[in-house]
């Protein structure tokens, strides 16, 4: 095997490859970012009194959106502020999604990382460092995840209520409907076989559980219009992967923050009740 010396390009100084070129590549190949199964929802999205968002990405499962700002060179304060501002605008306009801010730059500076650490996990933000590499066939791009949302979601105590508080009516009338919200009741009944003192905890992002007055996030329910997403917060293992693969449940991609995610209906939850009970018990004991 012959060795080929690769040449790294600085896009900010390149005479032809500019920020628009970089946006075009991401627009046509969003999977290149390595953040999951996503598609481009919008580009140069106008923000009220706040400029334009470079790219708005969305999970193919319809649960999450990503507010993406692209920058050549090193991160600077103006781009940092814009990224967080656009994230805040979009999450308020569309609260039915989980929103993540993403800043892409050629150089993720230590100052940027220090500022993010001061936010203490208040904003789910991801930083991707892009490297352009010249090859005989053309220019390739390599995206390195310098900062992941998982690094800061764990800062807040698991005994704290994460997210704005809500109530049942919010989920039945605004986010989902009474039928899919009732599936969360079935999950609660399963959870109460593990500990009878577990109760519902309604937030605007998901429905989780309380135990003795404190939030106990070993699993979350996110009712949608036609079904419900059940997240079970367990580390990913080959044993659980195989167990779920052999079931008839509709599986979503594993999420480092949320764990295993299952798209369930009233019928599929009942058909798989023993297995789901075991997984929730494992998650409960893991979080204890």
Short mmCIF file of C-alpha atoms in Angstrom, two decimals:
data_model
loop_
_atom_site.label_atom_id
_atom_site.label_comp_id
_atom_site.label_asym_id
_atom_site.label_seq_id
_atom_site.Cartn_x
_atom_site.Cartn_y
_atom_site.Cartn_z
CA UNK A 1 0.00 0.00 0.00
CA UNK A 2 1.55 3.30 -1.09
CA UNK A 3 1.58 6.31 1.22
CA UNK A 4 -0.02 9.51 -0.08
CA UNK A 5 0.74 12.79 1.63
CA UNK A 6 -2.45 14.81 1.95
CA UNK A 7 -2.59 18.58 1.84
CA UNK A 8 -4.87 20.42 4.24
CA UNK A 9 -6.49 23.56 2.87
CA UNK A 10 -7.53 26.68 4.74
CA UNK A 11 -10.93 27.51 3.34
CA UNK A 12 -10.94 31.05 4.71
CA UNK A 13 -7.87 31.88 2.61
CA UNK A 14 -8.82 29.83 -0.44
CA UNK A 15 -9.49 31.88 -3.61
CA UNK A 16 -12.42 29.69 -4.78
CA UNK A 17 -13.70 27.58 -1.91
CA UNK A 18 -15.79 29.84 0.30
CA UNK A 19 -18.52 29.57 2.92
CA UNK A 20 -21.21 29.16 0.27
CA UNK A 21 -19.31 26.19 -1.19
CA UNK A 22 -19.13 24.61 2.25
CA UNK A 23 -22.86 25.18 2.78
CA UNK A 24 -23.59 23.63 -0.63
CA UNK A 25 -21.71 20.46 0.29
CA UNK A 26 -23.58 20.11 3.60
CA UNK A 27 -26.88 20.89 1.87
CA UNK A 28 -26.35 18.10 -0.67
CA UNK A 29 -24.72 15.61 1.72
CA UNK A 30 -25.97 16.33 5.30
CA UNK A 31 -24.91 12.85 6.40
CA UNK A 32 -21.29 14.05 6.12
CA UNK A 33 -21.68 15.80 9.49
CA UNK A 34 -21.98 12.47 11.31
CA UNK A 35 -24.85 13.56 13.57
CA UNK A 36 -27.33 10.89 12.46
CA UNK A 37 -30.04 10.38 9.87
CA UNK A 38 -30.96 13.96 9.02
CA UNK A 39 -32.21 16.01 6.08
CA UNK A 40 -32.16 19.74 5.29
CA UNK A 41 -35.42 21.39 6.28
CA UNK A 42 -34.42 24.92 5.23
CA UNK A 43 -31.50 27.04 4.14
CA UNK A 44 -30.78 30.73 4.76
CA UNK A 45 -33.84 30.68 6.99
CA UNK A 46 -34.98 34.21 7.82
CA UNK A 47 -35.04 34.97 11.54
CA UNK A 48 -37.25 37.80 12.86
CA UNK A 49 -34.97 40.80 13.42
CA UNK A 50 -31.94 38.51 13.59
CA UNK A 51 -30.53 37.72 10.16
CA UNK A 52 -30.55 34.29 8.49
CA UNK A 53 -29.89 30.81 9.84
CA UNK A 54 -27.43 29.02 7.54
CA UNK A 55 -29.05 25.56 7.68
CA UNK A 56 -31.94 23.97 9.53
CA UNK A 57 -31.63 20.17 9.71
CA UNK A 58 -34.22 17.70 10.96
CA UNK A 59 -34.09 14.08 12.10
CA UNK A 60 -35.81 11.72 9.68
CA UNK A 61 -37.81 10.40 12.63
CA UNK A 62 -39.29 13.86 13.12
CA UNK A 63 -38.16 14.33 16.74
CA UNK A 64 -35.18 16.67 16.55
CA UNK A 65 -34.02 19.78 14.72
CA UNK A 66 -30.53 21.26 14.42
CA UNK A 67 -29.79 24.96 13.97
CA UNK A 68 -26.50 25.03 12.05
CA UNK A 69 -24.19 28.01 11.62
CA UNK A 70 -21.18 27.67 9.32
CA UNK A 71 -18.03 29.73 9.75
CA UNK A 72 -14.66 29.76 8.02
CA UNK A 73 -11.59 30.24 10.16
CA UNK A 74 -11.75 30.31 13.96
CA UNK A 75 -14.85 30.69 16.11
CA UNK A 76 -15.57 34.29 17.09
CA UNK A 77 -18.04 35.92 19.52
CA UNK A 78 -20.48 37.08 16.84
CA UNK A 79 -20.93 33.59 15.42
CA UNK A 80 -21.27 32.11 18.89
CA UNK A 81 -24.02 34.58 19.76
CA UNK A 82 -25.83 34.08 16.45
CA UNK A 83 -25.77 30.30 16.83
CA UNK A 84 -27.35 30.47 20.28
CA UNK A 85 -29.80 33.19 19.26
CA UNK A 86 -31.08 31.23 16.25
CA UNK A 87 -31.42 28.11 18.40
CA UNK A 88 -33.51 30.06 20.91
CA UNK A 89 -35.76 31.55 18.21
CA UNK A 90 -36.41 28.19 16.54
CA UNK A 91 -37.13 26.30 19.76
CA UNK A 92 -39.71 28.93 20.73
CA UNK A 93 -41.30 28.85 17.27
CA UNK A 94 -41.42 25.04 17.16
CA UNK A 95 -41.46 23.64 20.73
CA UNK A 96 -42.65 20.21 19.53
CA UNK A 97 -39.05 19.35 18.52
CA UNK A 98 -35.86 18.79 20.49
CA UNK A 99 -33.51 21.53 19.28
CA UNK A 100 -29.70 21.43 19.15
CA UNK A 101 -27.43 24.30 18.16
CA UNK A 102 -24.47 23.39 15.94
CA UNK A 103 -21.52 25.62 15.16
CA UNK A 104 -19.18 24.50 12.38
CA UNK A 105 -15.79 26.18 12.06
CA UNK A 106 -12.26 25.40 10.88
CA UNK A 107 -10.87 26.12 14.33
CA UNK A 108 -12.87 25.58 17.54
CA UNK A 109 -11.02 27.83 19.98
CA UNK A 110 -10.49 27.28 23.69
CA UNK A 111 -12.33 30.56 24.32
CA UNK A 112 -15.44 29.14 22.69
CA UNK A 113 -15.24 26.02 24.86
CA UNK A 114 -14.76 28.14 27.98
CA UNK A 115 -17.83 30.24 27.21
CA UNK A 116 -19.95 27.14 26.63
CA UNK A 117 -18.81 25.69 29.94
CA UNK A 118 -20.09 28.84 31.70
CA UNK A 119 -23.57 28.11 30.38
CA UNK A 120 -23.54 25.00 32.59
CA UNK A 121 -25.56 22.85 30.19
CA UNK A 122 -28.37 25.37 29.67
CA UNK A 123 -28.06 25.15 25.86
CA UNK A 124 -27.63 21.85 23.97
CA UNK A 125 -24.84 22.87 21.61
CA UNK A 126 -22.48 20.92 19.41
CA UNK A 127 -19.22 22.10 17.84
CA UNK A 128 -17.86 20.50 14.67
CA UNK A 129 -14.38 21.31 13.42
CA UNK A 130 -14.12 21.00 9.65
CA UNK A 131 -10.90 20.15 7.82
CA UNK A 132 -10.61 20.46 4.04
CA UNK A 133 -8.22 17.96 2.45
CA UNK A 134 -7.07 18.15 -1.15
CA UNK A 135 -6.87 14.85 -3.05
CA UNK A 136 -6.19 14.00 -6.70
CA UNK A 137 -9.96 13.52 -7.16
CA UNK A 138 -10.97 16.78 -5.51
CA UNK A 139 -11.42 18.31 -2.06
CA UNK A 140 -12.67 16.17 0.80
CA UNK A 141 -14.15 17.35 4.09
CA UNK A 142 -13.63 15.83 7.51
CA UNK A 143 -15.90 16.87 10.39
CA UNK A 144 -14.61 16.25 13.92
CA UNK A 145 -17.00 16.52 16.87
CA UNK A 146 -15.05 18.72 19.31
CA UNK A 147 -18.02 19.35 21.60
CA UNK A 148 -21.01 17.07 21.96
CA UNK A 149 -24.27 17.83 23.74
CA UNK A 150 -23.67 14.78 25.96
CA UNK A 151 -20.74 16.56 27.59
CA UNK A 152 -23.07 19.12 29.14
CA UNK A 153 -26.39 17.40 29.58
CA UNK A 154 -24.91 15.52 32.50
CA UNK A 155 -23.94 18.68 34.36
CA UNK A 156 -27.42 19.26 35.76
CA UNK A 157 -28.41 16.89 38.52
CA UNK A 158 -30.66 14.03 37.50
CA UNK A 159 -32.76 14.97 40.55
CA UNK A 160 -33.64 18.33 38.99
CA UNK A 161 -36.55 19.01 36.66
CA UNK A 162 -34.98 19.57 33.26
CA UNK A 163 -37.05 21.69 30.88
CA UNK A 164 -40.02 23.99 31.38
CA UNK A 165 -42.84 22.55 33.42
CA UNK A 166 -46.11 21.64 31.72
CA UNK A 167 -49.28 19.67 32.44
CA UNK A 168 -51.35 16.93 30.90
CA UNK A 169 -53.58 19.34 28.97
CA UNK A 170 -50.51 20.72 27.20
CA UNK A 171 -49.71 17.27 25.79
CA UNK A 172 -53.31 16.29 25.02
CA UNK A 173 -54.25 19.55 23.29
CA UNK A 174 -51.03 21.07 21.91
CA UNK A 175 -48.23 18.55 21.44
CA UNK A 176 -50.11 15.32 20.78
CA UNK A 177 -53.63 14.06 21.58
CA UNK A 178 -55.45 12.21 24.40
CA UNK A 179 -54.97 8.77 22.77
CA UNK A 180 -51.19 8.90 22.45
CA UNK A 181 -50.78 10.71 25.78
CA UNK A 182 -52.64 7.78 27.37
CA UNK A 183 -49.82 5.48 26.22
CA UNK A 184 -47.61 7.31 28.72
CA UNK A 185 -50.11 6.22 31.40
CA UNK A 186 -49.45 2.61 30.41
CA UNK A 187 -45.71 3.20 30.80
CA UNK A 188 -46.36 4.74 34.22
CA UNK A 189 -48.25 1.60 35.27
CA UNK A 190 -45.24 -0.47 34.20
CA UNK A 191 -42.91 1.84 36.14
CA UNK A 192 -45.08 1.51 39.24
CA UNK A 193 -44.49 -2.24 39.23
CA UNK A 194 -40.82 -1.32 39.79
CA UNK A 195 -41.59 1.25 42.49
CA UNK A 196 -45.21 2.08 43.43
CA UNK A 197 -44.29 5.64 44.46
CA UNK A 198 -43.35 6.71 40.91
CA UNK A 199 -45.58 9.47 39.46
CA UNK A 200 -45.74 11.50 36.24
CA UNK A 201 -43.51 14.52 35.61
CA UNK A 202 -44.75 16.71 32.73
CA UNK A 203 -42.33 19.05 30.94
CA UNK A 204 -42.64 20.81 27.59
CA UNK A 205 -40.02 18.52 26.05
CA UNK A 206 -41.12 15.13 27.35
CA UNK A 207 -42.97 13.28 30.08
CA UNK A 208 -40.73 11.63 32.66
CA UNK A 209 -41.23 10.40 36.21
CA UNK A 210 -41.02 11.63 39.78
CA UNK A 211 -40.01 9.63 42.81
CA UNK A 212 -40.55 11.09 46.28
CA UNK A 213 -40.78 14.61 44.87
CA UNK A 214 -37.68 14.42 42.66
CA UNK A 215 -37.35 13.87 38.94
CA UNK A 216 -36.16 10.33 38.16
CA UNK A 217 -35.16 10.32 34.50
CA UNK A 218 -34.60 6.65 33.74
CA UNK A 219 -37.02 6.85 30.83
CA UNK A 220 -39.06 9.48 28.99
CA UNK A 221 -42.26 9.47 26.96
CA UNK A 222 -42.80 11.79 24.01
CA UNK A 223 -46.36 11.44 22.67
CA UNK A 224 -46.79 12.32 19.01
CA UNK A 225 -49.90 12.48 16.84
CA UNK A 226 -50.00 8.81 15.83
CA UNK A 227 -47.73 7.05 18.34
CA UNK A 228 -45.36 7.70 21.20
CA UNK A 229 -41.57 7.62 21.47
CA UNK A 230 -40.37 5.79 24.58
CA UNK A 231 -36.77 6.47 25.54
CA UNK A 232 -35.08 4.08 27.97
CA UNK A 233 -31.86 5.49 29.36
CA UNK A 234 -29.52 2.54 29.29
CA UNK A 235 -25.95 2.34 27.95
CA UNK A 236 -25.87 0.70 24.54
CA UNK A 237 -24.86 -2.97 24.66
CA UNK A 238 -24.86 -5.78 22.12
CA UNK A 239 -27.23 -7.80 24.34
CA UNK A 240 -29.92 -5.10 24.40
CA UNK A 241 -29.35 -4.39 20.69
CA UNK A 242 -30.05 -8.04 19.88
CA UNK A 243 -33.04 -8.23 22.21
CA UNK A 244 -34.72 -5.25 20.55
CA UNK A 245 -33.75 -6.37 17.06
CA UNK A 246 -35.59 -9.65 17.66
CA UNK A 247 -38.75 -7.85 18.78
CA UNK A 248 -41.45 -6.39 16.55
CA UNK A 249 -40.95 -2.88 17.95
CA UNK A 250 -40.22 0.08 15.69
CA UNK A 251 -36.70 1.09 16.73
CA UNK A 252 -35.18 4.52 16.28
CA UNK A 253 -31.46 5.27 16.22
CA UNK A 254 -29.71 5.01 19.60
CA UNK A 255 -29.19 8.43 21.15
CA UNK A 256 -26.31 9.10 23.55
CA UNK A 257 -28.46 11.48 25.60
CA UNK A 258 -31.76 9.63 25.53
CA UNK A 259 -30.66 6.01 25.27
CA UNK A 260 -32.75 3.43 23.43
CA UNK A 261 -35.71 4.96 21.60
CA UNK A 262 -38.78 2.94 20.65
CA UNK A 263 -41.74 4.12 18.62
CA UNK A 264 -44.68 2.43 20.33
CA UNK A 265 -48.44 2.21 20.07
CA UNK A 266 -50.87 0.99 22.70
CA UNK A 267 -50.88 -2.43 21.03
CA UNK A 268 -47.10 -2.82 20.60
CA UNK A 269 -46.49 -1.70 24.18
CA UNK A 270 -48.88 -4.34 25.49
CA UNK A 271 -47.43 -7.06 23.24
CA UNK A 272 -43.91 -6.33 24.54
CA UNK A 273 -44.79 -5.49 28.14
CA UNK A 274 -42.49 -8.07 29.84
CA UNK A 275 -39.42 -7.00 27.86
CA UNK A 276 -40.12 -3.28 28.31
CA UNK A 277 -40.67 -3.83 32.02
CA UNK A 278 -37.26 -5.51 32.31
CA UNK A 279 -35.54 -2.71 30.38
CA UNK A 280 -37.18 0.02 32.46
CA UNK A 281 -36.21 -1.81 35.64
CA UNK A 282 -32.60 -2.04 34.45
CA UNK A 283 -32.63 1.68 33.64
CA UNK A 284 -34.17 2.53 37.02
CA UNK A 285 -31.51 0.53 38.87
CA UNK A 286 -28.74 1.92 36.65
CA UNK A 287 -29.77 5.49 37.49
CA UNK A 288 -30.17 4.79 41.22
#
